[in-house]
């Protein structure tokens, strides 16, 4: 299943058959991080997320990943494919556990997150980077992520890797939070907690969480829909639909800043990027 994240050669007992790098295993989870010097920060970022997942449970619920959202997004994913799927940045595995697929694979930069995800669903897990996916070419029918694109160390390399591991005709579903001004962020929180439905206890919990035990994420960049589309399409993925509250008022999304880009690896995209797999 796994290959070397850098040279893409097969692994034997988690040793690369070409470059001879031996990858470690933590609590039964393979750690398949790139040896490329430009990704050295990945280890520190992984440690940061290990701390987040150790200190918190149900980490992202207050950021819109509610049970209602998970049900909605899992249903959307199942309408795209129930074949072999990959989640990039699966976190605690709430979404992955709700997805129906013939085979589920997930990566995250945090081993602690994967330990929690493993307790919720049956899947293959690995610590890895989207920029250096440890999978063979043309492996998956569907690749998806929620709020992860903003964290890619190199978003162009990550989207090229997603293109590489998708089968021809496969789909990429990317949920991202578009950048908002400070005024729009304040207005969003006002509409979420104050008007038209005043939710004092939820507001108090949110304020206490922000003051007492805040979650500080190492976000690499902010996107607009246009810049996210450009990144995906430069990799050869054809964006064919964008879902938002504006386009679908019934979508279980936490606000107008949340968008889902659906893109596809087509025969045309293969030609536009210079041919077939490596």
CSV table of C-alpha atoms in Angstrom, one decimal:
chain,number,residue,atom,x,y,z
A,1,UNK,CA,0.0,0.0,0.0
A,2,UNK,CA,2.6,2.5,1.1
A,3,UNK,CA,5.6,3.7,-0.9
A,4,UNK,CA,8.5,6.0,-0.1
A,5,UNK,CA,7.2,9.6,0.1
A,6,UNK,CA,10.2,10.9,-1.7
A,7,UNK,CA,11.3,8.5,-4.5
A,8,UNK,CA,7.9,6.6,-4.6
A,9,UNK,CA,9.7,3.2,-4.6
A,10,UNK,CA,8.0,0.3,-2.8
A,11,UNK,CA,8.6,-0.4,0.9
A,12,UNK,CA,9.7,-3.7,2.4
A,13,UNK,CA,9.2,-3.8,6.2
A,14,UNK,CA,8.9,0.0,5.9
A,15,UNK,CA,12.4,0.3,4.3
A,16,UNK,CA,12.5,2.0,0.9
A,17,UNK,CA,13.8,-0.5,-1.7
A,18,UNK,CA,15.5,2.3,-3.7
A,19,UNK,CA,16.9,4.9,-1.3
A,20,UNK,CA,17.1,2.5,1.7
A,21,UNK,CA,15.5,4.9,4.2
A,22,UNK,CA,13.9,3.0,7.1
A,23,UNK,CA,10.7,4.6,8.3
A,24,UNK,CA,9.7,4.4,11.9
A,25,UNK,CA,6.4,3.1,13.4
A,26,UNK,CA,4.7,4.8,16.3
A,27,UNK,CA,2.2,2.8,18.2
A,28,UNK,CA,1.5,0.8,15.1
A,29,UNK,CA,1.2,3.9,12.9
A,30,UNK,CA,3.9,4.3,10.2
A,31,UNK,CA,5.6,7.7,10.1
A,32,UNK,CA,6.2,8.4,6.4
A,33,UNK,CA,7.5,12.0,6.4
A,34,UNK,CA,9.7,13.4,3.7
A,35,UNK,CA,13.4,13.7,4.2
A,36,UNK,CA,13.4,16.8,2.0
A,37,UNK,CA,15.0,19.7,4.0
A,38,UNK,CA,12.3,22.1,2.9
A,39,UNK,CA,9.8,20.1,4.9
A,40,UNK,CA,11.8,20.0,8.2
A,41,UNK,CA,9.1,22.2,9.8
A,42,UNK,CA,6.7,19.3,9.5
A,43,UNK,CA,8.0,17.7,12.7
A,44,UNK,CA,7.5,20.8,14.8
A,45,UNK,CA,4.0,21.3,13.3
A,46,UNK,CA,3.2,17.7,14.1
A,47,UNK,CA,4.3,18.2,17.7
A,48,UNK,CA,2.0,21.2,17.9
A,49,UNK,CA,-1.0,19.3,16.7
A,50,UNK,CA,-0.1,16.4,19.0
A,51,UNK,CA,-0.4,18.8,21.9
A,52,UNK,CA,-3.8,20.2,20.6
A,53,UNK,CA,-5.2,16.7,20.3
A,54,UNK,CA,-3.9,15.7,23.7
A,55,UNK,CA,-5.3,18.7,25.5
A,56,UNK,CA,-8.7,18.8,23.6
A,57,UNK,CA,-11.4,16.5,22.5
A,58,UNK,CA,-13.9,17.1,19.7
A,59,UNK,CA,-11.4,19.7,18.7
A,60,UNK,CA,-13.1,21.3,15.7
A,61,UNK,CA,-16.8,21.3,16.7
A,62,UNK,CA,-16.9,25.0,17.4
A,63,UNK,CA,-15.4,25.6,13.9
A,64,UNK,CA,-18.4,24.2,12.1
A,65,UNK,CA,-17.6,20.5,12.2
A,66,UNK,CA,-20.8,19.6,13.9
A,67,UNK,CA,-22.7,16.3,13.7
A,68,UNK,CA,-25.0,18.0,11.2
A,69,UNK,CA,-22.1,19.0,9.0
A,70,UNK,CA,-20.4,15.6,9.2
A,71,UNK,CA,-23.7,13.9,8.1
A,72,UNK,CA,-24.0,16.4,5.2
A,73,UNK,CA,-20.4,16.2,4.0
A,74,UNK,CA,-20.3,12.3,4.3
A,75,UNK,CA,-23.4,12.1,2.2
A,76,UNK,CA,-21.9,14.4,-0.4
A,77,UNK,CA,-18.7,12.3,-0.5
A,78,UNK,CA,-20.7,9.1,-0.9
A,79,UNK,CA,-22.5,10.7,-3.9
A,80,UNK,CA,-19.1,11.2,-5.5
A,81,UNK,CA,-17.6,7.7,-4.8
A,82,UNK,CA,-17.8,4.8,-2.5
A,83,UNK,CA,-14.6,3.2,-3.9
A,84,UNK,CA,-11.1,3.7,-2.5
A,85,UNK,CA,-10.8,7.0,-0.7
A,86,UNK,CA,-8.1,9.1,1.0
A,87,UNK,CA,-8.7,11.7,3.6
A,88,UNK,CA,-5.9,14.2,4.0
A,89,UNK,CA,-5.7,15.6,7.5
A,90,UNK,CA,-8.3,13.3,9.1
A,91,UNK,CA,-7.9,14.7,12.6
A,92,UNK,CA,-9.9,12.6,15.2
A,93,UNK,CA,-11.7,10.7,12.5
A,94,UNK,CA,-15.2,11.9,13.0
A,95,UNK,CA,-15.8,12.5,9.3
A,96,UNK,CA,-13.9,9.4,8.2
A,97,UNK,CA,-16.0,7.2,10.4
A,98,UNK,CA,-19.2,8.5,8.8
A,99,UNK,CA,-18.0,7.9,5.2
A,100,UNK,CA,-19.0,4.7,3.4
A,101,UNK,CA,-16.3,3.3,1.1
A,102,UNK,CA,-14.8,0.0,-0.1
A,103,UNK,CA,-11.5,1.0,1.4
A,104,UNK,CA,-10.6,4.0,3.6
A,105,UNK,CA,-7.1,5.5,3.9
A,106,UNK,CA,-6.1,8.6,5.9
A,107,UNK,CA,-3.1,10.7,6.7
A,108,UNK,CA,-2.5,13.4,9.3
A,109,UNK,CA,0.6,15.2,10.5
A,110,UNK,CA,-0.3,14.3,14.1
A,111,UNK,CA,0.2,10.7,15.4
A,112,UNK,CA,-2.1,11.6,18.4
A,113,UNK,CA,-4.9,12.5,16.0
A,114,UNK,CA,-4.5,9.2,14.2
A,115,UNK,CA,-4.6,7.2,17.4
A,116,UNK,CA,-8.0,8.8,18.1
A,117,UNK,CA,-9.2,8.3,14.5
A,118,UNK,CA,-8.1,4.6,14.7
A,119,UNK,CA,-10.5,4.1,17.6
A,120,UNK,CA,-13.4,5.3,15.6
A,121,UNK,CA,-13.1,3.6,12.2
A,122,UNK,CA,-11.4,0.8,10.3
A,123,UNK,CA,-8.9,2.4,7.9
A,124,UNK,CA,-5.2,2.5,7.0
A,125,UNK,CA,-3.5,5.3,8.7
A,126,UNK,CA,-0.1,7.0,8.3
A,127,UNK,CA,1.7,10.2,9.4
A,128,UNK,CA,2.5,11.9,6.2
A,129,UNK,CA,2.4,15.2,4.3
A,130,UNK,CA,0.2,16.1,1.4
A,131,UNK,CA,3.3,17.4,-0.4
A,132,UNK,CA,4.8,13.9,-0.3
A,133,UNK,CA,2.0,11.4,-0.4
A,134,UNK,CA,3.3,7.9,0.3
A,135,UNK,CA,1.0,6.1,-2.2
A,136,UNK,CA,1.5,4.8,-5.7
A,137,UNK,CA,0.2,6.7,-8.8
A,138,UNK,CA,-3.5,6.4,-9.6
A,139,UNK,CA,-4.5,4.8,-6.3
A,140,UNK,CA,-7.7,6.5,-5.2
A,141,UNK,CA,-11.2,7.2,-6.6
A,142,UNK,CA,-11.7,10.1,-4.2
A,143,UNK,CA,-9.4,12.4,-2.2
A,144,UNK,CA,-10.9,14.8,0.3
A,145,UNK,CA,-10.0,17.2,3.0
A,146,UNK,CA,-11.7,19.7,5.4
A,147,UNK,CA,-9.9,22.9,6.3
A,148,UNK,CA,-6.5,21.5,5.4
A,149,UNK,CA,-5.5,23.3,2.2
A,150,UNK,CA,-4.7,26.4,4.3
A,151,UNK,CA,-2.1,24.4,6.1
A,152,UNK,CA,-0.1,23.0,3.2
A,153,UNK,CA,3.5,24.0,3.4
A,154,UNK,CA,3.7,24.0,-0.4
A,155,UNK,CA,0.2,24.1,-1.8
A,156,UNK,CA,1.3,23.6,-5.4
A,157,UNK,CA,3.3,20.5,-4.6
A,158,UNK,CA,0.4,19.2,-2.5
A,159,UNK,CA,-2.2,19.6,-5.2
A,160,UNK,CA,0.2,18.0,-7.8
A,161,UNK,CA,0.5,15.0,-5.4
A,162,UNK,CA,-3.3,14.8,-5.1
A,163,UNK,CA,-3.5,14.8,-8.9
A,164,UNK,CA,-0.9,12.0,-9.0
A,165,UNK,CA,-2.6,9.6,-6.6
A,166,UNK,CA,-6.1,10.1,-8.1
A,167,UNK,CA,-7.2,7.7,-10.8
A,168,UNK,CA,-8.3,9.2,-14.1
A,169,UNK,CA,-11.9,10.4,-13.6
A,170,UNK,CA,-11.3,10.5,-9.8
A,171,UNK,CA,-12.6,13.4,-7.7
A,172,UNK,CA,-11.0,15.8,-5.2
A,173,UNK,CA,-13.3,17.4,-2.6
A,174,UNK,CA,-11.7,20.3,-0.9
A,175,UNK,CA,-13.4,22.3,1.9
A,176,UNK,CA,-11.7,25.6,2.6
A,177,UNK,CA,-12.4,28.7,4.6
A,178,UNK,CA,-12.0,31.8,2.5
A,179,UNK,CA,-10.3,34.8,4.0
A,180,UNK,CA,-12.5,37.4,5.8
A,181,UNK,CA,-11.9,40.9,7.0
A,182,UNK,CA,-11.9,41.5,10.7
A,183,UNK,CA,-15.3,43.2,10.3
A,184,UNK,CA,-16.7,40.2,8.5
A,185,UNK,CA,-15.3,37.8,11.1
A,186,UNK,CA,-17.0,39.8,13.9
A,187,UNK,CA,-20.3,39.9,11.9
A,188,UNK,CA,-20.1,36.1,11.4
A,189,UNK,CA,-19.8,35.5,15.2
A,190,UNK,CA,-22.6,38.0,15.9
A,191,UNK,CA,-24.9,36.1,13.6
A,192,UNK,CA,-23.8,32.7,15.0
A,193,UNK,CA,-24.3,33.6,18.7
A,194,UNK,CA,-26.3,36.8,19.1
A,195,UNK,CA,-28.8,37.6,16.2
A,196,UNK,CA,-31.2,36.4,15.1
A,197,UNK,CA,-30.9,33.5,17.7
A,198,UNK,CA,-29.4,34.6,21.0
A,199,UNK,CA,-27.3,31.7,22.4
A,200,UNK,CA,-25.8,33.0,25.6
A,201,UNK,CA,-24.5,29.6,26.9
A,202,UNK,CA,-22.8,28.8,23.6
A,203,UNK,CA,-21.4,32.3,23.4
A,204,UNK,CA,-20.0,32.0,26.9
A,205,UNK,CA,-18.4,28.6,26.1
A,206,UNK,CA,-16.8,30.0,23.0
A,207,UNK,CA,-15.4,33.0,24.9
A,208,UNK,CA,-14.1,30.9,27.8
A,209,UNK,CA,-12.5,28.5,25.3
A,210,UNK,CA,-10.7,31.3,23.5
A,211,UNK,CA,-9.5,32.9,26.7
A,212,UNK,CA,-8.7,29.8,28.8
A,213,UNK,CA,-7.4,27.2,26.4
A,214,UNK,CA,-7.2,28.7,22.9
A,215,UNK,CA,-6.3,26.5,19.8
A,216,UNK,CA,-3.6,28.3,17.8
A,217,UNK,CA,-3.1,26.7,14.4
A,218,UNK,CA,-0.1,27.2,12.2
A,219,UNK,CA,-2.0,28.4,9.1
A,220,UNK,CA,0.3,28.9,6.1
A,221,UNK,CA,-1.9,31.0,3.8
A,222,UNK,CA,-5.4,32.4,3.2
A,223,UNK,CA,-7.4,31.8,0.1
A,224,UNK,CA,-10.1,33.4,-2.0
A,225,UNK,CA,-12.2,31.1,-4.1
A,226,UNK,CA,-10.3,32.4,-7.2
A,227,UNK,CA,-6.9,31.7,-5.7
A,228,UNK,CA,-7.9,28.2,-4.5
A,229,UNK,CA,-9.3,27.4,-7.9
A,230,UNK,CA,-6.1,28.5,-9.5
A,231,UNK,CA,-4.0,26.3,-7.3
A,232,UNK,CA,-6.2,23.2,-8.0
A,233,UNK,CA,-6.3,23.8,-11.7
A,234,UNK,CA,-2.6,24.5,-12.1
A,235,UNK,CA,-2.1,20.9,-10.8
A,236,UNK,CA,-4.4,19.6,-13.6
A,237,UNK,CA,-7.6,19.3,-11.5
A,238,UNK,CA,-10.7,20.7,-13.3
A,239,UNK,CA,-12.9,22.5,-10.8
A,240,UNK,CA,-16.5,21.8,-11.9
A,241,UNK,CA,-18.5,22.9,-8.9
A,242,UNK,CA,-18.2,25.2,-5.9
A,243,UNK,CA,-20.7,24.7,-3.0
A,244,UNK,CA,-21.4,27.5,-0.6
A,245,UNK,CA,-24.3,28.9,1.4
A,246,UNK,CA,-24.9,31.3,-1.5
A,247,UNK,CA,-25.1,28.5,-4.1
A,248,UNK,CA,-27.0,26.1,-1.8
A,249,UNK,CA,-28.8,27.6,1.2
A,250,UNK,CA,-29.6,24.1,2.5
A,251,UNK,CA,-25.9,23.1,2.7
A,252,UNK,CA,-24.9,22.4,6.3
A,253,UNK,CA,-22.0,24.9,6.3
A,254,UNK,CA,-21.2,27.2,9.2
A,255,UNK,CA,-21.2,30.4,7.2
A,256,UNK,CA,-20.5,32.2,3.8
A,257,UNK,CA,-16.8,31.8,4.4
A,258,UNK,CA,-17.0,28.0,4.0
A,259,UNK,CA,-16.7,26.7,0.5
A,260,UNK,CA,-16.4,23.2,-1.0
A,261,UNK,CA,-14.5,22.9,-4.3
A,262,UNK,CA,-15.2,19.8,-6.3
A,263,UNK,CA,-12.6,19.0,-9.0
A,264,UNK,CA,-11.8,16.1,-11.2
A,265,UNK,CA,-8.8,14.4,-12.8
A,266,UNK,CA,-9.9,14.1,-16.4
A,267,UNK,CA,-8.3,13.0,-19.6
A,268,UNK,CA,-8.0,16.6,-20.6
A,269,UNK,CA,-6.3,17.5,-17.4
A,270,UNK,CA,-3.8,14.7,-17.9
A,271,UNK,CA,-2.9,16.2,-21.4
A,272,UNK,CA,-2.6,19.7,-19.9
A,273,UNK,CA,-0.1,18.7,-17.3
A,274,UNK,CA,2.1,16.9,-19.8
A,275,UNK,CA,1.0,13.3,-19.9
A,276,UNK,CA,0.5,10.3,-17.7
A,277,UNK,CA,1.8,9.2,-14.4
A,278,UNK,CA,5.4,9.2,-13.3
